[in-house]
mmCIF file of C-alpha atoms in Angstrom:
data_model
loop_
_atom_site.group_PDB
_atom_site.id
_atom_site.type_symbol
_atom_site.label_atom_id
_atom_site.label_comp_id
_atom_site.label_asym_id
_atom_site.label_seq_id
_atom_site.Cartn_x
_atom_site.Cartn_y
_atom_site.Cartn_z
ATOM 1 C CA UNK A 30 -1.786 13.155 -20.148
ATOM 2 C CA UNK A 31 -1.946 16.277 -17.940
ATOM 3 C CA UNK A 32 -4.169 16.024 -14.603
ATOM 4 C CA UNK A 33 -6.197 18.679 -16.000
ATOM 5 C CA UNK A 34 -7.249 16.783 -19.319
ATOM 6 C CA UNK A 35 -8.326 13.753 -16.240
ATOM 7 C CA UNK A 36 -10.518 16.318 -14.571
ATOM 8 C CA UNK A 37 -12.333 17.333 -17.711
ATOM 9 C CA UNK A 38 -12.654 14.076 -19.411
ATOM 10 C CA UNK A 39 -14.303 12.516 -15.999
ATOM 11 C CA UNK A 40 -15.777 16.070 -14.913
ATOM 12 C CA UNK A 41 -14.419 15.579 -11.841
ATOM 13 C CA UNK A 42 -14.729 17.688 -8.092
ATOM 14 C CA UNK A 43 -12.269 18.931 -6.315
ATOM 15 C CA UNK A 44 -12.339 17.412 -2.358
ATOM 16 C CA UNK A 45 -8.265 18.457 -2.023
ATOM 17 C CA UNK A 46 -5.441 19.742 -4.081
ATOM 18 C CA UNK A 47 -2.548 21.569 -2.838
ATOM 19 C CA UNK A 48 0.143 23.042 -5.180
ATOM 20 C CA UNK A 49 -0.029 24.970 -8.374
ATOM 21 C CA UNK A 50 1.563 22.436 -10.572
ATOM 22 C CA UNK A 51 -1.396 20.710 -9.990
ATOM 23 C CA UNK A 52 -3.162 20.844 -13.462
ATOM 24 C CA UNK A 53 0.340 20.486 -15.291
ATOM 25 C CA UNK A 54 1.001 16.832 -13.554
ATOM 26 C CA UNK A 55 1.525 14.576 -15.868
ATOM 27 C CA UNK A 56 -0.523 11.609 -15.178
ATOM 28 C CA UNK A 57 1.477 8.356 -16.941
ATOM 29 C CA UNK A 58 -0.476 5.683 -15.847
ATOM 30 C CA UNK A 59 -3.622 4.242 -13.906
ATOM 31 C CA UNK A 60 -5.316 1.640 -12.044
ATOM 32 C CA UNK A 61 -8.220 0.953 -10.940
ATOM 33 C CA UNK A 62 -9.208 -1.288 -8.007
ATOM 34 C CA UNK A 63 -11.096 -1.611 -5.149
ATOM 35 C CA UNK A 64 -8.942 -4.205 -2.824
ATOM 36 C CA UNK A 65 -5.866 -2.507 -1.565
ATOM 37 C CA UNK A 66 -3.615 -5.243 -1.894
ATOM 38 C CA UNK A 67 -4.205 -5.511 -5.824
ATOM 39 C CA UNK A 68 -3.574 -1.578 -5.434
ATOM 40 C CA UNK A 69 0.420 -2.520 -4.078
ATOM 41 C CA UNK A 70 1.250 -5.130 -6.606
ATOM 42 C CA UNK A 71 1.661 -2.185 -8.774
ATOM 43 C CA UNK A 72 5.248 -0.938 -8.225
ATOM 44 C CA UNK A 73 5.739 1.892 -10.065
ATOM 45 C CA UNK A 74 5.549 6.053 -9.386
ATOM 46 C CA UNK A 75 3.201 8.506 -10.068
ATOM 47 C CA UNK A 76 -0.024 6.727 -10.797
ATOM 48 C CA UNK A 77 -3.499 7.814 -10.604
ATOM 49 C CA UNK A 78 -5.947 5.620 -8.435
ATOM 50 C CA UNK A 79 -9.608 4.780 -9.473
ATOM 51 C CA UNK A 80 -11.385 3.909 -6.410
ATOM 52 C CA UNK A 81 -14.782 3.422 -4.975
ATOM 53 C CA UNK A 82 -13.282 2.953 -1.564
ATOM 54 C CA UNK A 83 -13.001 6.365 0.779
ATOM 55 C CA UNK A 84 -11.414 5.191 3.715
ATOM 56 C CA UNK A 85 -8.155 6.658 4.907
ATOM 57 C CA UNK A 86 -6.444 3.104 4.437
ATOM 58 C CA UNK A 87 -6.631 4.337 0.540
ATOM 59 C CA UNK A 88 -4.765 7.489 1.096
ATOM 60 C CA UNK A 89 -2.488 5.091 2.866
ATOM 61 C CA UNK A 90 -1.899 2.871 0.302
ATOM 62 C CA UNK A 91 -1.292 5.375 -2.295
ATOM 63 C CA UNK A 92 1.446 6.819 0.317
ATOM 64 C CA UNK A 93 3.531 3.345 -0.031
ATOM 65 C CA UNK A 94 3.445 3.170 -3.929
ATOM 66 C CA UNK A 95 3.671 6.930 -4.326
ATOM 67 C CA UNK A 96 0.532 7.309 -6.052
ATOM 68 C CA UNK A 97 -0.344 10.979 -5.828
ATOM 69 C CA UNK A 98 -3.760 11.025 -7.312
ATOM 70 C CA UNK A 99 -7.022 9.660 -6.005
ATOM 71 C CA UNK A 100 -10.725 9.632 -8.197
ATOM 72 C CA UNK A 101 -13.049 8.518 -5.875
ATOM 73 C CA UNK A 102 -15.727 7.214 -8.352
ATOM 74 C CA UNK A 103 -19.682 6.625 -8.509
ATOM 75 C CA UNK A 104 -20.130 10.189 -6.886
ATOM 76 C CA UNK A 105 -18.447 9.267 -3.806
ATOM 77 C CA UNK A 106 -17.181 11.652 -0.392
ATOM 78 C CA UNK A 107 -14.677 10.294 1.631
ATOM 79 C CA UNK A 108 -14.434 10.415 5.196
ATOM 80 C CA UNK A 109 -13.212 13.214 6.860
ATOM 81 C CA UNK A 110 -10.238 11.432 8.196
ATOM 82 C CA UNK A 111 -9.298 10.050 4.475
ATOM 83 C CA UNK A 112 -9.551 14.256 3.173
ATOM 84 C CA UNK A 113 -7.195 14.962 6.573
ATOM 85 C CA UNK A 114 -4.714 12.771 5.838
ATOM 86 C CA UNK A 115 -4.506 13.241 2.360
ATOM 87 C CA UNK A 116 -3.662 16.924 3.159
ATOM 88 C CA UNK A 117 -1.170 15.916 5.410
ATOM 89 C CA UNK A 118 0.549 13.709 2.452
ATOM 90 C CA UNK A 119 -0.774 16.167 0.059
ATOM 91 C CA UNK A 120 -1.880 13.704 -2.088
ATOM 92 C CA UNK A 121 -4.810 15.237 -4.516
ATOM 93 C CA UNK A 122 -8.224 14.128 -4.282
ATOM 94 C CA UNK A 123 -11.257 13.948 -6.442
ATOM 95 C CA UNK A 124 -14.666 13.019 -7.329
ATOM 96 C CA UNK A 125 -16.609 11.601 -10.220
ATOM 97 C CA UNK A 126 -20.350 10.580 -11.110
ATOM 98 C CA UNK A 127 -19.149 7.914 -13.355
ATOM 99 C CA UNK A 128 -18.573 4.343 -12.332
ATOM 100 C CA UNK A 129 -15.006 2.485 -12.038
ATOM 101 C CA UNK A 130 -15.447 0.788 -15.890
ATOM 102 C CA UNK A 131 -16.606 3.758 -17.422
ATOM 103 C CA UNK A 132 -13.985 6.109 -16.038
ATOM 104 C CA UNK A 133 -10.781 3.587 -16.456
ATOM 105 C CA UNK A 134 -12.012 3.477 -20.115
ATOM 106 C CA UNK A 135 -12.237 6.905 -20.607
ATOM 107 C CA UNK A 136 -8.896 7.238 -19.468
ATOM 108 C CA UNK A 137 -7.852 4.151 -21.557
ATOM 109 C CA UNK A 138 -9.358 5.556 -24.999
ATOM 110 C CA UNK A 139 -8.081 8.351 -24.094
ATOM 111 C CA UNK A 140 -4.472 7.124 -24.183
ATOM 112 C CA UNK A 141 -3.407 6.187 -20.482
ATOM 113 C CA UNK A 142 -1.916 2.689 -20.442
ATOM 114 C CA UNK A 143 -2.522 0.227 -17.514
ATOM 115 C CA UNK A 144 0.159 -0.451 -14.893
ATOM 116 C CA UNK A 145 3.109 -2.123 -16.280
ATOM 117 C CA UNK A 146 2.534 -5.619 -14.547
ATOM 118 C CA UNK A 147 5.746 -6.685 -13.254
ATOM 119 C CA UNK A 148 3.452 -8.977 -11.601
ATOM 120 C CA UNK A 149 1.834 -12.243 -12.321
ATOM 121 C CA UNK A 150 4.711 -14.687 -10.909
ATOM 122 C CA UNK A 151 3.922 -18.086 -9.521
ATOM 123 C CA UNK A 152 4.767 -19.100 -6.312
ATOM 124 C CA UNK A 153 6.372 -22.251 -5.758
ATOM 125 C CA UNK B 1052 26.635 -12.538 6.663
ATOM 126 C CA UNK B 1053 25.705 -9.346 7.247
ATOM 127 C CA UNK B 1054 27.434 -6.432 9.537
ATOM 128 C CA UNK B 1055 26.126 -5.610 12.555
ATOM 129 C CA UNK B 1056 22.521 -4.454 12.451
ATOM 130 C CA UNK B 1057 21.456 -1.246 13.357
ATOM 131 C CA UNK B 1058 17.381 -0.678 14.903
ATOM 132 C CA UNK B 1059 15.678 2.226 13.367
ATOM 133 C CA UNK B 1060 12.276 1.596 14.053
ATOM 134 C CA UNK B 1061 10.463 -0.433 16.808
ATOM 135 C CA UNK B 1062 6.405 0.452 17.053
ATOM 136 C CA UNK B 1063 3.514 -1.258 18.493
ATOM 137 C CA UNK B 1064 0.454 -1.941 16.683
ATOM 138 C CA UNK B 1065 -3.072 -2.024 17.904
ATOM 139 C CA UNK B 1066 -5.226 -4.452 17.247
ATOM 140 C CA UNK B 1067 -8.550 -3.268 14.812
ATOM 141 C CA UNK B 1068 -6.739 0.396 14.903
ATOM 142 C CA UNK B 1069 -7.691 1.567 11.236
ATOM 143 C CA UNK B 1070 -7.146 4.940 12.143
ATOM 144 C CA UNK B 1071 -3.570 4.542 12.955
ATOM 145 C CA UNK B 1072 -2.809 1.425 11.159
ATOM 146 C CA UNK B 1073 -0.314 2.116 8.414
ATOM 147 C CA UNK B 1074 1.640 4.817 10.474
ATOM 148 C CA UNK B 1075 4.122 2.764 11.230
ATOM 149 C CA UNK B 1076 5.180 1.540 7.236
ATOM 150 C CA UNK B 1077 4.678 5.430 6.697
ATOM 151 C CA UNK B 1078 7.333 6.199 9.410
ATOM 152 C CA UNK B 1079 9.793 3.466 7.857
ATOM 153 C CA UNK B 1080 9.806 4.603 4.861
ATOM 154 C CA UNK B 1081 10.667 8.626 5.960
ATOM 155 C CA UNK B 1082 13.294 7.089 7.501
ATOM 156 C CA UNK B 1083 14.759 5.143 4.547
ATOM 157 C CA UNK B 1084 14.444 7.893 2.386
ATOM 158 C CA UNK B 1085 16.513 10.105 4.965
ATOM 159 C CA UNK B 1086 19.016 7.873 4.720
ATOM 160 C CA UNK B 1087 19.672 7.770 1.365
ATOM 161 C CA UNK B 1088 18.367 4.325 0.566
ATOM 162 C CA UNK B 1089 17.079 4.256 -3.370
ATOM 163 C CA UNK B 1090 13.753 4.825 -3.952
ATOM 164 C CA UNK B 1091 12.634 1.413 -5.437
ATOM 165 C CA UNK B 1092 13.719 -0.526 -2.638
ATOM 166 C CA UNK B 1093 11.872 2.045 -0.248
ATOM 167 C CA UNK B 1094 8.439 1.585 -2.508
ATOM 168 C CA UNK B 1095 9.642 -2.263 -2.108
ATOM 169 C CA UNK B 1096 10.115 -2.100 1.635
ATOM 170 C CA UNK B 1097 6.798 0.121 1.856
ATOM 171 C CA UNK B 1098 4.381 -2.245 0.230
ATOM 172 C CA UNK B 1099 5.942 -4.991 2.443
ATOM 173 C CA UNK B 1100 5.847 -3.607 5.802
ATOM 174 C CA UNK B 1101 2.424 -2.124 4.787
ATOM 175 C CA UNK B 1102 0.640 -5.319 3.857
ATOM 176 C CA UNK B 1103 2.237 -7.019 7.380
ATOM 177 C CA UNK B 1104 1.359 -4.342 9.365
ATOM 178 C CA UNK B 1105 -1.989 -4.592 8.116
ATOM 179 C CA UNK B 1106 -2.242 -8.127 8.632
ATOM 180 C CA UNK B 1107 -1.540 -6.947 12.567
ATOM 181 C CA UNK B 1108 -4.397 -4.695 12.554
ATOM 182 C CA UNK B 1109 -6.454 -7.086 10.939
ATOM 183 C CA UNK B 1110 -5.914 -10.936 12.136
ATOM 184 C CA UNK B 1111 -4.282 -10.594 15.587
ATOM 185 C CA UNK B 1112 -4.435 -9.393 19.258
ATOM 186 C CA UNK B 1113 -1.840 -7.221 18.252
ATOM 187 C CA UNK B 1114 1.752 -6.624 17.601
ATOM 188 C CA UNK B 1115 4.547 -4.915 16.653
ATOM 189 C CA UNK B 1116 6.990 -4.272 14.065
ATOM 190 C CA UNK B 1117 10.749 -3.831 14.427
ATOM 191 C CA UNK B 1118 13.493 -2.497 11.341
ATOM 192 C CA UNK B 1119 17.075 -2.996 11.439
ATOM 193 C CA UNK B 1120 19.558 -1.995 8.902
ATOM 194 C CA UNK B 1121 23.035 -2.583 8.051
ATOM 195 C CA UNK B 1122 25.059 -1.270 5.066
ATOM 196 C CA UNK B 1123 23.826 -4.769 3.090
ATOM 197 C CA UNK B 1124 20.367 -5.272 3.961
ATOM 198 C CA UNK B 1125 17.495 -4.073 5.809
ATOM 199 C CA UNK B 1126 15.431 -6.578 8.510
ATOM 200 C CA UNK B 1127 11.652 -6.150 8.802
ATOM 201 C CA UNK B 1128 10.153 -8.148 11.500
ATOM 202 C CA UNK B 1129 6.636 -8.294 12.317
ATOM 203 C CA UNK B 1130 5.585 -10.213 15.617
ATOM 204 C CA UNK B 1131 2.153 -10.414 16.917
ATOM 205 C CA UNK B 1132 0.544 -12.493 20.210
ATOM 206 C CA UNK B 1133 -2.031 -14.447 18.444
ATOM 207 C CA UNK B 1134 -4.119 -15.848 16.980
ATOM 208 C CA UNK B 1135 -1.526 -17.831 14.448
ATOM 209 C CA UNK B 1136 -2.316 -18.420 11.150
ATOM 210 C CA UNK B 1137 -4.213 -21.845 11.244
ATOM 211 C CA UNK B 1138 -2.749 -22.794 7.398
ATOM 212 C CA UNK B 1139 0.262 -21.232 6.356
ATOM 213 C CA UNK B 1140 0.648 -22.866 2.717
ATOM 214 C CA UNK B 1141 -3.230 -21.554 2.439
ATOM 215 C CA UNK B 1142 -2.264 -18.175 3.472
ATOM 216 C CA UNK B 1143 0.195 -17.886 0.772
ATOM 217 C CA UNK B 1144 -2.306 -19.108 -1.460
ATOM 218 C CA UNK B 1145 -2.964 -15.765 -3.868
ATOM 219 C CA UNK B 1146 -6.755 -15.066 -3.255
ATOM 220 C CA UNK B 1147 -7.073 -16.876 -0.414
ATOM 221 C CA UNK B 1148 -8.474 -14.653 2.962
ATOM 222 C CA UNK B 1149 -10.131 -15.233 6.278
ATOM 223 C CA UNK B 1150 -11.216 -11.677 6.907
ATOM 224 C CA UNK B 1151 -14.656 -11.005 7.293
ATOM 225 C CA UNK B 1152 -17.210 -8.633 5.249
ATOM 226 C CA UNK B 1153 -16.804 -6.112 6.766
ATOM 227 C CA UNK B 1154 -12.925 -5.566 6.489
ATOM 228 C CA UNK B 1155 -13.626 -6.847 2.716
ATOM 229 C CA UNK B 1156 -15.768 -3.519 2.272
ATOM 230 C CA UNK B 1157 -12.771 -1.487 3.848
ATOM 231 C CA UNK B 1158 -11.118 -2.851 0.558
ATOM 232 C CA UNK B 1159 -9.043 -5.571 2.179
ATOM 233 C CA UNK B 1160 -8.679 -9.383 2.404
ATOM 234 C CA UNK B 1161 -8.012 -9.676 -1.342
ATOM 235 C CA UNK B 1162 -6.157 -12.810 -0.384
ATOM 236 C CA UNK B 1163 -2.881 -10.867 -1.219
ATOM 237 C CA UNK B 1164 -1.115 -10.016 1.633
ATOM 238 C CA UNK B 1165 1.731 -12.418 1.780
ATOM 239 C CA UNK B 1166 1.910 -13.166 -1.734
ATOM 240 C CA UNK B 1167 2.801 -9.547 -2.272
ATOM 241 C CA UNK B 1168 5.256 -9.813 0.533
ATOM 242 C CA UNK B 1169 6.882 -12.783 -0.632
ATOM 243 C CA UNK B 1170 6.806 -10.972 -4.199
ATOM 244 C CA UNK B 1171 9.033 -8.206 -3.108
ATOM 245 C CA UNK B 1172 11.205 -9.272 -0.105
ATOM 246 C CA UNK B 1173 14.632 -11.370 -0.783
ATOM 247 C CA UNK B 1174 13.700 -13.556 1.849
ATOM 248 C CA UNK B 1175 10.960 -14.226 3.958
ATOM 249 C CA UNK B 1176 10.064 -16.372 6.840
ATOM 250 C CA UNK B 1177 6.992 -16.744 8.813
ATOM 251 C CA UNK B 1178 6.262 -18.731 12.134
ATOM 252 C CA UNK B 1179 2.981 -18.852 13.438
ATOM 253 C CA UNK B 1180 1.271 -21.157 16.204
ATOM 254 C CA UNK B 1181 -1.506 -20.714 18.335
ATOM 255 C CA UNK B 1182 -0.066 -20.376 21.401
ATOM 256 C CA UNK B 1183 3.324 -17.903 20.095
ATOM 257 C CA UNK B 1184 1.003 -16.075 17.590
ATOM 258 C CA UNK B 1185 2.621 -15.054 14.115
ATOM 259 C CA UNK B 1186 6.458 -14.156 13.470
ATOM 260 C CA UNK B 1187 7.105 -12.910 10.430
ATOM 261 C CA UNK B 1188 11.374 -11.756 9.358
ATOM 262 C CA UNK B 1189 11.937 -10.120 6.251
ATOM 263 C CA UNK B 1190 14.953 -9.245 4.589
ATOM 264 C CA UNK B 1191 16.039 -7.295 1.844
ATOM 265 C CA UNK B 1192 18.868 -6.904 0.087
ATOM 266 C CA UNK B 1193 20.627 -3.273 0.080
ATOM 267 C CA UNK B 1194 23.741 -4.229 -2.046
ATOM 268 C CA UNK B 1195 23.340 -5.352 -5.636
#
């Protein structure tokens, strides 16, 4: 799904965006979280993020894993800091009214998958 | 054995510094990517030296974090003064967290930290006492 058809299916505001590709991005995959660390034990590139959180530890976390779109959700600003640093890893962020569940599953119906979970492993 | 390591990053970090905290995992992975080193094991090395560094900023007096590389594997160690870790097996426990509230609403202490570590590094080992604080060495594997 193109970024564009995310901004218009979760109305979304622009906080940042930097290059002109921008709407042409091909969005592959999401997650939605709220606690970092379940944010980086997804592994894979170019992901969207679903958050309610909008401190700059966000933007950092999406620098690790490559993620290089953020939806802050339930309406919410981020901190100035979080908008600074994203510009400095110009990774995109947005805004929209609708809460974590109902955006993932718009997104979901919609036709992006979850995460591939290379993940649940036990520990022994 | 390995070759003879090389240091390419050696940073201190602050205690409660959530401003800065993460700069240092950024910086490591610039510098893996300059040198050529594939991109899933720099996303692997990221999330790693991310989640420890984090654990600096979070649990301890502070610390710092040191990276060495040589042409088959890449070192990350991660050495703070204290506290320690009071259980280790608990702290590799997925889910299980000490932080407070109010570094729960910053959107950590999901009780994931080292089990993502241990996840994605080839070998881990962690010391931690009261008096020495926490010692973390990570290594992972360069050459298939």
């Amino acid at each position: 799904m193109k970024l564009k058809t995310v901004k218009s299916l979760l109305n979304t505001e622009t906080i940042f965006e930097a290059s002109d590709e921008k709407d042409e991005l091909e969005v592959k995959n999401a997650c939605g979280a709220d606690l970092m660390s379940d944010v980086l034990a997804f592994s894979n590139e170019k992901t969207l993020l679903l958050t309610g959180l909008t401190n700059p530890q966000v933007v950092r976390t999406a620098e690790m894993i490559g993620i290089q779109v953020i939806i802050f959700v339930r309406g919410k600003e981020p901190q100035i800091e979080t908008i600074s640093l994203a510009n400095q890893l110009n990774i995109f962020l947005y805004s929209t009214d609708k809460p974590l569940f109902e955006a993932c599953g718009l997104l979901y119906k919609n036709g992006i998958g979850p995460e591939e979970m290379n993940y649940i492993e036990t520990f022994k | 054995m390995s070759l003879q390591k090389q240091q390419i990053l050696n940073k201190e970090i602050d205690s409660f510094d959530f401003q800065s905290g993460g700069e240092a995992s950024s910086d490591l992975k610039n510098i893996l990517r300059k040198l050529g080193v594939p991109s899933k094991i720099v996303r692997k090395t990221a999330i790693i030296t991310y989640e420890l560094e984090m654990n600096v900023v979070i649990h301890s007096l502070g610390g710092e974090i040191t990276a060495l590389i040589s042409e088959d594997e890449l070192e990350i160690r991660v050495d703070d003064s204290g506290p320690g870790i009071e259980d280790l097996d608990k702290a590799f426990t997925a889910g299980f967290s000490t932080a407070s509230d109010e570094i729960r609403e910053m959107g950590f202490g999901a009780g994931m930290g080292l089990v993502n570590v241990k996840r994605y590094a080839d070998q881990i080992d962690v010391k931690s006492s009261k008096d020495a604080g926490t010692h973390v060495k990570v290594i992972i594997n360069l050459a298939n």
